[in-house]
PDB file of C-alpha atoms in Angstrom:
ATOM      1  CA  MET A   1     -21.812 -33.525  65.409  1.00 62.00           C
ATOM      2  CA  ALA A   2     -25.008 -33.805  63.330  1.00 72.00           C
ATOM      3  CA  GLY A   3     -25.345 -29.997  63.412  1.00 77.00           C
ATOM      4  CA  THR A   4     -21.807 -29.570  62.081  1.00 81.00           C
ATOM      5  CA  SER A   5     -22.407 -32.043  59.227  1.00 84.00           C
ATOM      6  CA  ILE A   6     -25.628 -30.331  58.172  1.00 88.00           C
ATOM      7  CA  SER A   7     -24.028 -26.898  58.184  1.00 87.00           C
ATOM      8  CA  GLN A   8     -21.072 -28.286  56.197  1.00 84.00           C
ATOM      9  CA  LEU A   9     -23.519 -29.833  53.726  1.00 87.00           C
ATOM     10  CA  ILE A  10     -25.347 -26.499  53.342  1.00 90.00           C
ATOM     11  CA  ILE A  11     -22.043 -24.676  52.764  1.00 87.00           C
ATOM     12  CA  PHE A  12     -21.036 -27.393  50.263  1.00 86.00           C
ATOM     13  CA  ILE A  13     -24.292 -27.110  48.271  1.00 89.00           C
ATOM     14  CA  THR A  14     -24.115 -23.307  48.342  1.00 89.00           C
ATOM     15  CA  SER A  15     -20.522 -23.274  47.108  1.00 87.00           C
ATOM     16  CA  MET A  16     -21.423 -25.748  44.327  1.00 87.00           C
ATOM     17  CA  LEU A  17     -24.350 -23.539  43.267  1.00 91.00           C
ATOM     18  CA  ILE A  18     -22.160 -20.412  43.283  1.00 90.00           C
ATOM     19  CA  VAL A  19     -19.448 -22.107  41.236  1.00 88.00           C
ATOM     20  CA  ALA A  20     -22.009 -23.533  38.798  1.00 89.00           C
ATOM     21  CA  GLY A  21     -23.446 -20.006  38.428  1.00 91.00           C
ATOM     22  CA  VAL A  22     -19.981 -18.568  37.800  1.00 88.00           C
ATOM     23  CA  ALA A  23     -19.212 -21.261  35.210  1.00 87.00           C
ATOM     24  CA  THR A  24     -22.562 -20.702  33.439  1.00 90.00           C
ATOM     25  CA  THR A  25     -22.020 -16.922  33.362  1.00 91.00           C
ATOM     26  CA  LEU A  26     -18.492 -17.442  32.062  1.00 88.00           C
ATOM     27  CA  THR A  27     -19.591 -19.686  29.165  1.00 88.00           C
ATOM     28  CA  GLY A  28     -22.522 -17.366  28.402  1.00 90.00           C
ATOM     29  CA  GLN A  29     -20.274 -14.294  28.259  1.00 91.00           C
ATOM     30  CA  VAL A  30     -17.691 -16.117  26.152  1.00 90.00           C
ATOM     31  CA  GLY A  31     -20.503 -17.166  23.786  1.00 90.00           C
ATOM     32  CA  GLN A  32     -21.519 -13.508  23.426  1.00 93.00           C
ATOM     33  CA  ILE A  33     -17.905 -12.423  22.876  1.00 93.00           C
ATOM     34  CA  GLY A  34     -17.622 -15.146  20.218  1.00 92.00           C
ATOM     35  CA  GLY A  35     -20.732 -13.811  18.487  1.00 92.00           C
ATOM     36  CA  ALA A  36     -19.330 -10.272  18.542  1.00 94.00           C
ATOM     37  CA  ILE A  37     -15.969 -11.457  17.122  1.00 94.00           C
ATOM     38  CA  ASP A  38     -17.828 -13.328  14.364  1.00 93.00           C
ATOM     39  CA  ASP A  39     -19.909 -10.237  13.456  1.00 94.00           C
ATOM     40  CA  GLN A  40     -16.829  -8.013  13.492  1.00 93.00           C
ATOM     41  CA  ALA A  41     -14.912 -10.462  11.259  1.00 93.00           C
ATOM     42  CA  PHE A  42     -17.836 -10.561   8.820  1.00 92.00           C
ATOM     43  CA  GLU A  43     -17.965  -6.739   8.671  1.00 92.00           C
ATOM     44  CA  LEU A  44     -14.192  -6.445   8.304  1.00 93.00           C
ATOM     45  CA  SER A  45     -13.936  -9.076   5.553  1.00 93.00           C
ATOM     46  CA  SER A  46     -16.838  -7.432   3.713  1.00 92.00           C
ATOM     47  CA  GLN A  47     -15.069  -4.062   4.019  1.00 92.00           C
ATOM     48  CA  ILE A  48     -11.782  -5.523   2.708  1.00 92.00           C
ATOM     49  CA  ARG A  49     -13.593  -7.080  -0.280  1.00 91.00           C
ATOM     50  CA  THR A  50     -15.363  -3.813  -1.146  1.00 93.00           C
ATOM     51  CA  ASP A  51     -13.841  -1.438  -3.663  1.00 92.00           C
ATOM     52  CA  ILE A  52     -15.434   1.074  -6.006  1.00 94.00           C
ATOM     53  CA  GLU A  53     -14.200   3.458  -8.669  1.00 93.00           C
ATOM     54  CA  ILE A  54     -16.041   6.458 -10.117  1.00 94.00           C
ATOM     55  CA  ILE A  55     -15.505   6.094 -13.860  1.00 93.00           C
ATOM     56  CA  SER A  56     -17.441   9.209 -14.902  1.00 92.00           C
ATOM     57  CA  ASP A  57     -15.470  11.587 -17.073  1.00 88.00           C
ATOM     58  CA  GLY A  58     -15.023  14.721 -14.959  1.00 85.00           C
ATOM     59  CA  GLN A  59     -14.071  16.727 -18.050  1.00 84.00           C
ATOM     60  CA  SER A  60     -17.386  15.958 -19.800  1.00 83.00           C
ATOM     61  CA  ASP A  61     -20.788  17.321 -18.835  1.00 84.00           C
ATOM     62  CA  ILE A  62     -21.748  15.134 -15.904  1.00 89.00           C
ATOM     63  CA  TYR A  63     -24.055  17.811 -14.476  1.00 91.00           C
ATOM     64  CA  ASN A  64     -27.363  18.566 -16.155  1.00 89.00           C
ATOM     65  CA  GLU A  65     -28.081  22.265 -15.569  1.00 88.00           C
ATOM     66  CA  THR A  66     -31.669  22.006 -16.845  1.00 90.00           C
ATOM     67  CA  SER A  67     -32.820  19.263 -14.499  1.00 89.00           C
ATOM     68  CA  ASN A  68     -30.237  20.060 -11.781  1.00 89.00           C
ATOM     69  CA  ASN A  69     -28.860  16.591 -11.407  1.00 90.00           C
ATOM     70  CA  LEU A  70     -25.510  14.893 -11.430  1.00 92.00           C
ATOM     71  CA  THR A  71     -24.999  11.556 -13.202  1.00 92.00           C
ATOM     72  CA  LEU A  72     -22.288   9.337 -11.771  1.00 93.00           C
ATOM     73  CA  LEU A  73     -21.075   6.015 -13.113  1.00 94.00           C
ATOM     74  CA  VAL A  74     -19.556   3.839 -10.412  1.00 94.00           C
ATOM     75  CA  HIS A  75     -17.764   0.556 -11.149  1.00 93.00           C
ATOM     76  CA  ASN A  76     -17.670  -2.244  -8.553  1.00 93.00           C
ATOM     77  CA  THR A  77     -13.945  -3.064  -8.649  1.00 91.00           C
ATOM     78  CA  GLY A  78     -14.043  -5.239  -5.507  1.00 90.00           C
ATOM     79  CA  SER A  79     -15.072  -8.865  -5.099  1.00 89.00           C
ATOM     80  CA  ASN A  80     -18.312  -8.357  -3.142  1.00 89.00           C
ATOM     81  CA  GLN A  81     -21.833  -7.878  -4.403  1.00 92.00           C
ATOM     82  CA  LEU A  82     -22.905  -4.420  -3.216  1.00 93.00           C
ATOM     83  CA  ALA A  83     -26.299  -3.078  -2.158  1.00 91.00           C
ATOM     84  CA  THR A  84     -27.935  -0.403  -4.304  1.00 90.00           C
ATOM     85  CA  ASP A  85     -30.377   1.087  -1.815  1.00 88.00           C
ATOM     86  CA  ASN A  86     -30.205   4.692  -0.630  1.00 83.00           C
ATOM     87  CA  GLY A  87     -29.313   3.632   2.907  1.00 86.00           C
ATOM     88  CA  SER A  88     -26.168   1.799   1.831  1.00 89.00           C
ATOM     89  CA  ILE A  89     -24.647   4.426  -0.455  1.00 92.00           C
ATOM     90  CA  ASP A  90     -23.612   7.858   0.810  1.00 93.00           C
ATOM     91  CA  ILE A  91     -23.128  10.718  -1.633  1.00 93.00           C
ATOM     92  CA  LEU A  92     -21.295  13.864  -0.606  1.00 94.00           C
ATOM     93  CA  VAL A  93     -21.135  16.839  -2.962  1.00 93.00           C
ATOM     94  CA  ASN A  94     -18.629  19.476  -1.755  1.00 93.00           C
ATOM     95  CA  GLY A  95     -18.792  17.807   1.663  1.00 91.00           C
ATOM     96  CA  GLN A  96     -22.586  18.050   1.901  1.00 92.00           C
ATOM     97  CA  PHE A  97     -24.705  14.932   2.167  1.00 92.00           C
ATOM     98  CA  GLU A  98     -27.032  14.669  -0.844  1.00 90.00           C
ATOM     99  CA  THR A  99     -29.939  12.396  -1.720  1.00 86.00           C
ATOM    100  CA  THR A 100     -30.042  10.222  -4.783  1.00 87.00           C
ATOM    101  CA  SER A 101     -33.051   9.979  -7.066  1.00 85.00           C
ATOM    102  CA  ALA A 102     -31.934   6.776  -8.791  1.00 89.00           C
ATOM    103  CA  ILE A 103     -29.341   4.050  -8.372  1.00 92.00           C
ATOM    104  CA  GLU A 104     -29.533   1.524 -11.190  1.00 91.00           C
ATOM    105  CA  PRO A 105     -27.079  -1.207 -12.217  1.00 93.00           C
ATOM    106  CA  ILE A 106     -26.395  -1.117 -15.960  1.00 91.00           C
ATOM    107  CA  ASP A 107     -27.176  -4.377 -17.812  1.00 85.00           C
ATOM    108  CA  SER A 108     -27.676  -6.237 -14.520  1.00 89.00           C
ATOM    109  CA  GLN A 109     -30.208  -6.685 -11.726  1.00 90.00           C
ATOM    110  CA  THR A 110     -27.625  -6.533  -8.948  1.00 93.00           C
ATOM    111  CA  TRP A 111     -24.385  -4.643  -8.371  1.00 93.00           C
ATOM    112  CA  ASP A 112     -21.995  -7.560  -8.842  1.00 92.00           C
ATOM    113  CA  PRO A 113     -18.204  -7.268  -9.183  1.00 91.00           C
ATOM    114  CA  GLY A 114     -17.416  -5.694 -12.584  1.00 88.00           C
ATOM    115  CA  VAL A 115     -20.892  -4.129 -12.924  1.00 91.00           C
ATOM    116  CA  VAL A 116     -21.367  -0.360 -13.265  1.00 93.00           C
ATOM    117  CA  VAL A 117     -24.219   1.520 -11.571  1.00 94.00           C
ATOM    118  CA  ARG A 118     -25.670   4.820 -12.680  1.00 93.00           C
ATOM    119  CA  ILE A 119     -26.346   7.141  -9.747  1.00 94.00           C
ATOM    120  CA  ILE A 120     -28.416  10.282 -10.267  1.00 93.00           C
ATOM    121  CA  VAL A 121     -27.983  12.923  -7.565  1.00 92.00           C
ATOM    122  CA  ASP A 122     -30.392  15.864  -7.237  1.00 91.00           C
ATOM    123  CA  VAL A 123     -28.269  18.870  -6.365  1.00 91.00           C
ATOM    124  CA  ASP A 124     -28.113  22.573  -7.238  1.00 91.00           C
ATOM    125  CA  LEU A 125     -24.618  23.557  -8.312  1.00 90.00           C
ATOM    126  CA  THR A 126     -23.177  26.874  -9.396  1.00 90.00           C
ATOM    127  CA  THR A 127     -20.590  27.361 -12.134  1.00 90.00           C
ATOM    128  CA  GLY A 128     -17.126  26.325 -11.012  1.00 90.00           C
ATOM    129  CA  ARG A 129     -15.197  23.332  -9.700  1.00 91.00           C
ATOM    130  CA  HIS A 130     -16.870  20.767  -7.461  1.00 93.00           C
ATOM    131  CA  ARG A 131     -16.034  17.503  -5.749  1.00 94.00           C
ATOM    132  CA  VAL A 132     -18.250  14.446  -5.299  1.00 94.00           C
ATOM    133  CA  THR A 133     -17.556  11.487  -3.020  1.00 95.00           C
ATOM    134  CA  VAL A 134     -19.335   8.117  -3.127  1.00 95.00           C
ATOM    135  CA  ARG A 135     -19.014   5.902  -0.039  1.00 94.00           C
ATOM    136  CA  ILE A 136     -20.206   2.358   0.610  1.00 93.00           C
ATOM    137  CA  ASN A 137     -19.105  -0.039   3.394  1.00 88.00           C
ATOM    138  CA  SER A 138     -16.660   2.675   4.607  1.00 87.00           C
ATOM    139  CA  VAL A 139     -14.913   2.535   1.226  1.00 91.00           C
ATOM    140  CA  GLY A 140     -15.131   5.476  -1.148  1.00 91.00           C
ATOM    141  CA  ASP A 141     -13.911   7.290  -4.198  1.00 93.00           C
ATOM    142  CA  SER A 142     -13.946  10.957  -5.143  1.00 94.00           C
ATOM    143  CA  LEU A 143     -14.178  12.877  -8.410  1.00 93.00           C
ATOM    144  CA  ARG A 144     -13.468  16.514  -9.201  1.00 92.00           C
ATOM    145  CA  PHE A 145     -15.543  18.020 -11.967  1.00 91.00           C
ATOM    146  CA  THR A 146     -16.359  21.378 -13.503  1.00 88.00           C
ATOM    147  CA  VAL A 147     -19.816  22.823 -14.127  1.00 86.00           C
TER     148      VAL A 147
ATOM    149  CA  MET B   1      -6.993 -33.622  66.328  1.00 46.00           C
ATOM    150  CA  PRO B   2      -7.764 -34.248  62.601  1.00 48.00           C
ATOM    151  CA  ASP B   3      -9.304 -31.293  60.749  1.00 50.00           C
ATOM    152  CA  ALA B   4     -12.267 -31.266  58.381  1.00 47.00           C
ATOM    153  CA  TYR B   5     -10.134 -31.862  55.265  1.00 48.00           C
ATOM    154  CA  THR B   6      -8.247 -34.889  56.487  1.00 47.00           C
ATOM    155  CA  ARG B   7     -11.488 -36.483  57.536  1.00 51.00           C
ATOM    156  CA  GLY B   8     -12.810 -36.350  53.927  1.00 51.00           C
ATOM    157  CA  SER B   9     -15.758 -34.145  54.854  1.00 54.00           C
ATOM    158  CA  PRO B  10     -17.947 -32.309  52.250  1.00 53.00           C
ATOM    159  CA  MET B  11     -15.821 -29.155  52.882  1.00 55.00           C
ATOM    160  CA  GLY B  12     -12.784 -30.958  51.402  1.00 68.00           C
ATOM    161  CA  PHE B  13     -14.749 -32.252  48.468  1.00 70.00           C
ATOM    162  CA  SER B  14     -16.343 -28.854  47.847  1.00 72.00           C
ATOM    163  CA  VAL B  15     -12.926 -27.309  47.032  1.00 77.00           C
ATOM    164  CA  SER B  16     -11.999 -29.944  44.449  1.00 82.00           C
ATOM    165  CA  GLY B  17     -15.619 -30.093  43.206  1.00 81.00           C
ATOM    166  CA  SER B  18     -15.667 -26.331  42.664  1.00 81.00           C
ATOM    167  CA  ALA B  19     -12.315 -26.468  40.897  1.00 85.00           C
ATOM    168  CA  ALA B  20     -13.636 -29.220  38.633  1.00 87.00           C
ATOM    169  CA  ILE B  21     -16.791 -27.243  37.756  1.00 84.00           C
ATOM    170  CA  VAL B  22     -14.742 -24.092  37.020  1.00 83.00           C
ATOM    171  CA  PHE B  23     -12.302 -26.186  34.986  1.00 88.00           C
ATOM    172  CA  VAL B  24     -15.148 -27.704  32.928  1.00 88.00           C
ATOM    173  CA  GLY B  25     -16.615 -24.192  32.485  1.00 86.00           C
ATOM    174  CA  VAL B  26     -13.296 -22.832  31.232  1.00 89.00           C
ATOM    175  CA  LEU B  27     -12.916 -25.802  28.849  1.00 90.00           C
ATOM    176  CA  LEU B  28     -16.440 -25.275  27.553  1.00 88.00           C
ATOM    177  CA  ALA B  29     -15.822 -21.533  27.074  1.00 88.00           C
ATOM    178  CA  GLY B  30     -12.563 -22.291  25.267  1.00 90.00           C
ATOM    179  CA  SER B  31     -14.263 -24.804  22.995  1.00 90.00           C
ATOM    180  CA  ILE B  32     -16.899 -22.163  22.109  1.00 88.00           C
ATOM    181  CA  LEU B  33     -14.360 -19.392  21.528  1.00 90.00           C
ATOM    182  CA  TYR B  34     -11.657 -21.319  19.645  1.00 92.00           C
ATOM    183  CA  PRO B  35     -13.635 -22.209  16.456  1.00 92.00           C
ATOM    184  CA  THR B  36     -15.158 -18.721  16.346  1.00 91.00           C
ATOM    185  CA  VAL B  37     -11.737 -17.056  16.532  1.00 92.00           C
ATOM    186  CA  THR B  38     -10.147 -19.379  13.944  1.00 94.00           C
ATOM    187  CA  ASN B  39     -13.132 -18.990  11.569  1.00 93.00           C
ATOM    188  CA  SER B  40     -12.959 -15.216  11.947  1.00 93.00           C
ATOM    189  CA  PHE B  41      -9.224 -15.164  11.203  1.00 93.00           C
ATOM    190  CA  ASP B  42      -9.751 -17.439   8.191  1.00 94.00           C
ATOM    191  CA  ARG B  43     -12.491 -15.174   6.867  1.00 92.00           C
ATOM    192  CA  ILE B  44     -10.350 -12.034   7.238  1.00 93.00           C
ATOM    193  CA  ASN B  45      -7.264 -13.769   5.790  1.00 94.00           C
ATOM    194  CA  SER B  46      -9.206 -14.962   2.760  1.00 93.00           C
ATOM    195  CA  ALA B  47     -10.620 -11.438   2.175  1.00 92.00           C
ATOM    196  CA  GLN B  48      -7.136  -9.932   2.578  1.00 93.00           C
ATOM    197  CA  SER B  49      -5.690 -12.438   0.127  1.00 92.00           C
ATOM    198  CA  GLU B  50      -8.408 -11.627  -2.470  1.00 90.00           C
ATOM    199  CA  TYR B  51      -7.771  -7.915  -1.936  1.00 90.00           C
ATOM    200  CA  ASN B  52      -4.012  -8.406  -2.413  1.00 91.00           C
ATOM    201  CA  GLN B  53      -4.657 -10.297  -5.662  1.00 90.00           C
ATOM    202  CA  ASP B  54      -6.905  -7.472  -6.908  1.00 88.00           C
ATOM    203  CA  VAL B  55      -4.329  -4.820  -5.970  1.00 89.00           C
ATOM    204  CA  ARG B  56      -1.587  -6.800  -7.755  1.00 91.00           C
ATOM    205  CA  ALA B  57      -3.823  -7.160 -10.828  1.00 90.00           C
ATOM    206  CA  MET B  58      -4.676  -3.456 -10.680  1.00 90.00           C
ATOM    207  CA  ARG B  59      -0.989  -2.484 -10.581  1.00 92.00           C
ATOM    208  CA  ASP B  60      -0.260  -4.816 -13.497  1.00 93.00           C
ATOM    209  CA  THR B  61      -3.121  -3.417 -15.574  1.00 93.00           C
ATOM    210  CA  ASP B  62      -2.644  -0.610 -18.051  1.00 94.00           C
ATOM    211  CA  ILE B  63      -4.404   0.470 -21.226  1.00 95.00           C
ATOM    212  CA  THR B  64      -3.596   3.123 -23.841  1.00 95.00           C
ATOM    213  CA  ILE B  65      -5.996   4.601 -26.374  1.00 95.00           C
ATOM    214  CA  ARG B  66      -4.085   4.529 -29.659  1.00 95.00           C
ATOM    215  CA  THR B  67      -6.721   6.231 -31.812  1.00 94.00           C
ATOM    216  CA  ALA B  68     -10.173   7.696 -31.305  1.00 94.00           C
ATOM    217  CA  SER B  69     -11.668   9.003 -34.524  1.00 94.00           C
ATOM    218  CA  TYR B  70     -15.096   9.857 -35.872  1.00 94.00           C
ATOM    219  CA  ASN B  71     -16.085   9.141 -39.420  1.00 93.00           C
ATOM    220  CA  ALA B  72     -18.876  11.566 -40.353  1.00 91.00           C
ATOM    221  CA  SER B  73     -19.638   9.798 -43.642  1.00 92.00           C
ATOM    222  CA  ASN B  74     -20.907   6.637 -41.913  1.00 91.00           C
ATOM    223  CA  ASP B  75     -21.554   8.132 -38.416  1.00 92.00           C
ATOM    224  CA  THR B  76     -19.116   5.779 -36.743  1.00 93.00           C
ATOM    225  CA  LEU B  77     -16.815   6.342 -33.822  1.00 94.00           C
ATOM    226  CA  SER B  78     -13.754   4.068 -33.904  1.00 95.00           C
ATOM    227  CA  VAL B  79     -11.557   3.576 -30.872  1.00 95.00           C
ATOM    228  CA  VAL B  80      -8.432   1.440 -30.787  1.00 96.00           C
ATOM    229  CA  VAL B  81      -7.191   0.582 -27.283  1.00 96.00           C
ATOM    230  CA  GLU B  82      -4.056  -1.406 -26.535  1.00 95.00           C
ATOM    231  CA  ASN B  83      -3.620  -3.589 -23.459  1.00 95.00           C
ATOM    232  CA  THR B  84      -0.248  -2.210 -22.365  1.00 95.00           C
ATOM    233  CA  GLY B  85      -0.291  -3.925 -18.965  1.00 93.00           C
ATOM    234  CA  ALA B  86       0.582  -7.443 -17.862  1.00 93.00           C
ATOM    235  CA  THR B  87      -2.906  -8.780 -17.141  1.00 92.00           C
ATOM    236  CA  THR B  88      -5.458 -10.460 -19.365  1.00 93.00           C
ATOM    237  CA  LEU B  89      -8.591  -8.326 -19.628  1.00 93.00           C
ATOM    238  CA  THR B  90     -12.030  -9.201 -20.949  1.00 92.00           C
ATOM    239  CA  VAL B  91     -14.027  -7.343 -23.587  1.00 92.00           C
ATOM    240  CA  ASN B  92     -17.333  -7.647 -21.720  1.00 88.00           C
ATOM    241  CA  THR B  93     -16.023  -6.023 -18.540  1.00 87.00           C
ATOM    242  CA  THR B  94     -14.474  -3.107 -20.432  1.00 92.00           C
ATOM    243  CA  ASP B  95     -16.580   0.036 -20.062  1.00 92.00           C
ATOM    244  CA  VAL B  96     -16.883   2.626 -22.818  1.00 93.00           C
ATOM    245  CA  LEU B  97     -18.052   6.166 -22.054  1.00 93.00           C
ATOM    246  CA  VAL B  98     -18.725   8.529 -24.934  1.00 93.00           C
ATOM    247  CA  ASP B  99     -19.091  12.081 -23.577  1.00 90.00           C
ATOM    248  CA  ASN B 100     -19.868  10.495 -20.192  1.00 88.00           C
ATOM    249  CA  ASN B 101     -22.659   8.332 -21.671  1.00 89.00           C
ATOM    250  CA  TYR B 102     -22.225   4.670 -20.833  1.00 91.00           C
ATOM    251  CA  THR B 103     -22.349   2.710 -24.068  1.00 91.00           C
ATOM    252  CA  THR B 104     -24.013  -0.683 -24.166  1.00 88.00           C
ATOM    253  CA  THR B 105     -24.605  -1.090 -27.909  1.00 89.00           C
ATOM    254  CA  PHE B 106     -21.667  -1.531 -30.191  1.00 91.00           C
ATOM    255  CA  GLN B 107     -21.413  -1.852 -33.926  1.00 92.00           C
ATOM    256  CA  SER B 108     -18.456  -4.164 -33.370  1.00 92.00           C
ATOM    257  CA  ARG B 109     -15.807  -5.075 -30.817  1.00 93.00           C
ATOM    258  CA  SER B 110     -12.809  -7.079 -31.945  1.00 93.00           C
ATOM    259  CA  VAL B 111      -9.534  -8.100 -30.348  1.00 93.00           C
ATOM    260  CA  ALA B 112      -6.588  -8.481 -32.746  1.00 88.00           C
ATOM    261  CA  GLY B 113      -9.048  -8.709 -35.654  1.00 86.00           C
ATOM    262  CA  SER B 114     -11.295 -11.362 -34.068  1.00 87.00           C
ATOM    263  CA  SER B 115     -14.778 -10.484 -32.807  1.00 87.00           C
ATOM    264  CA  ASP B 116     -15.410 -13.989 -31.388  1.00 88.00           C
ATOM    265  CA  THR B 117     -13.116 -13.783 -28.393  1.00 89.00           C
ATOM    266  CA  ASP B 118     -13.850 -12.167 -25.036  1.00 91.00           C
ATOM    267  CA  LEU B 119     -10.221 -12.346 -23.912  1.00 94.00           C
ATOM    268  CA  TRP B 120      -8.028  -9.308 -24.437  1.00 94.00           C
ATOM    269  CA  LEU B 121      -4.444 -10.399 -23.885  1.00 94.00           C
ATOM    270  CA  GLU B 122      -1.343  -8.329 -23.125  1.00 93.00           C
ATOM    271  CA  GLY B 123      -0.115  -6.347 -26.141  1.00 93.00           C
ATOM    272  CA  GLU B 124      -3.318  -6.922 -28.122  1.00 94.00           C
ATOM    273  CA  LYS B 125      -5.449  -4.128 -29.533  1.00 94.00           C
ATOM    274  CA  LEU B 126      -9.188  -3.873 -28.942  1.00 95.00           C
ATOM    275  CA  ARG B 127     -11.070  -2.111 -31.719  1.00 95.00           C
ATOM    276  CA  ILE B 128     -14.473  -0.671 -30.786  1.00 95.00           C
ATOM    277  CA  GLU B 129     -16.899   0.786 -33.309  1.00 94.00           C
ATOM    278  CA  ILE B 130     -19.997   2.673 -32.206  1.00 94.00           C
ATOM    279  CA  SER B 131     -22.761   4.204 -34.325  1.00 94.00           C
ATOM    280  CA  ILE B 132     -23.364   7.778 -33.235  1.00 92.00           C
ATOM    281  CA  ASP B 133     -25.094  10.665 -35.043  1.00 91.00           C
ATOM    282  CA  THR B 134     -22.927  13.562 -33.926  1.00 91.00           C
ATOM    283  CA  GLN B 135     -19.192  13.766 -33.357  1.00 92.00           C
ATOM    284  CA  PRO B 136     -18.432  13.304 -29.647  1.00 92.00           C
ATOM    285  CA  ASP B 137     -15.678  15.262 -27.869  1.00 92.00           C
ATOM    286  CA  ARG B 138     -14.217  12.668 -25.550  1.00 92.00           C
ATOM    287  CA  VAL B 139     -14.131   8.926 -25.077  1.00 94.00           C
ATOM    288  CA  LYS B 140     -13.174   7.108 -21.900  1.00 94.00           C
ATOM    289  CA  ILE B 141     -12.336   3.429 -21.485  1.00 94.00           C
ATOM    290  CA  ALA B 142     -12.358   1.735 -18.058  1.00 93.00           C
ATOM    291  CA  THR B 143     -11.291  -1.808 -17.228  1.00 90.00           C
ATOM    292  CA  ARG B 144     -12.392  -4.353 -14.626  1.00 84.00           C
ATOM    293  CA  TYR B 145      -9.875  -3.065 -12.041  1.00 85.00           C
ATOM    294  CA  GLY B 146     -10.834   0.587 -12.521  1.00 86.00           C
ATOM    295  CA  ILE B 147      -7.838   1.494 -14.693  1.00 91.00           C
ATOM    296  CA  GLN B 148      -8.984   4.173 -17.135  1.00 92.00           C
ATOM    297  CA  ALA B 149      -7.827   5.969 -20.257  1.00 94.00           C
ATOM    298  CA  VAL B 150      -9.309   9.087 -21.867  1.00 93.00           C
ATOM    299  CA  ALA B 151      -8.855  10.549 -25.343  1.00 93.00           C
ATOM    300  CA  GLU B 152     -10.183  13.448 -27.361  1.00 92.00           C
ATOM    301  CA  VAL B 153     -12.025  12.292 -30.473  1.00 91.00           C
ATOM    302  CA  ALA B 154     -10.328  13.457 -33.662  1.00 85.00           C
TER     303      ALA B 154
END
């Protein structure tokens, strides 16, 4: 009888430990899922709030043939403050990724809603029609221009 | 012969004890997940609502350049732009590009004859005067919502 009780007690403690482990894992995993949902919501809301518009005049000389650079004026038409570092803004000229030599907000320290930034892109272009795309936070705008 | 459960042995308690622990675990997980999910939905809803407001404002916004002329005698470019949309714009957030050069210094900017106001209401005309040495070819005006108008300078 005593042997049966002890074995039952061992089984009881083991089952409690297993269940406690399962419950701990469950809450831990749910906590991680919650964190991921929170991050995703933050990214998504930031993406929804982001909007930009290239206001450069494609019919004017936006390309400097002497210094081989393209000057773009981009207006923050969304409701988010945007980053102005090279890693945050992607520039594609005729589908090719290009580097920027300067990104500077005009009359402001930061790229707030309503503020325009001047982006200077170093690129060699031949005479003819070209297309430039500016992308930030998966949101972008394109401009066709002639050199 | 009574079995282990009817005798109230630890085996009987272990089943209900396990169920209770799992139940508490599920409750705890739910209480962690619920505020996160509701906060996330609120955040996305609020962003979507702001975006919808901006899109509505953008669709209601329109501007027309009535005149763009250069006076060589006093080196002044004069541009008259009318707010032909249904939104109230502001003078400070209106961008002026002269031959693709962003202009930050103005000789004067006045709405309906007044240079004191920043508000540019529907139907009102904004007059911009800029000192410039040579006659430019084109002038472009852009508003807060990205609505633009271009004109050749006469």
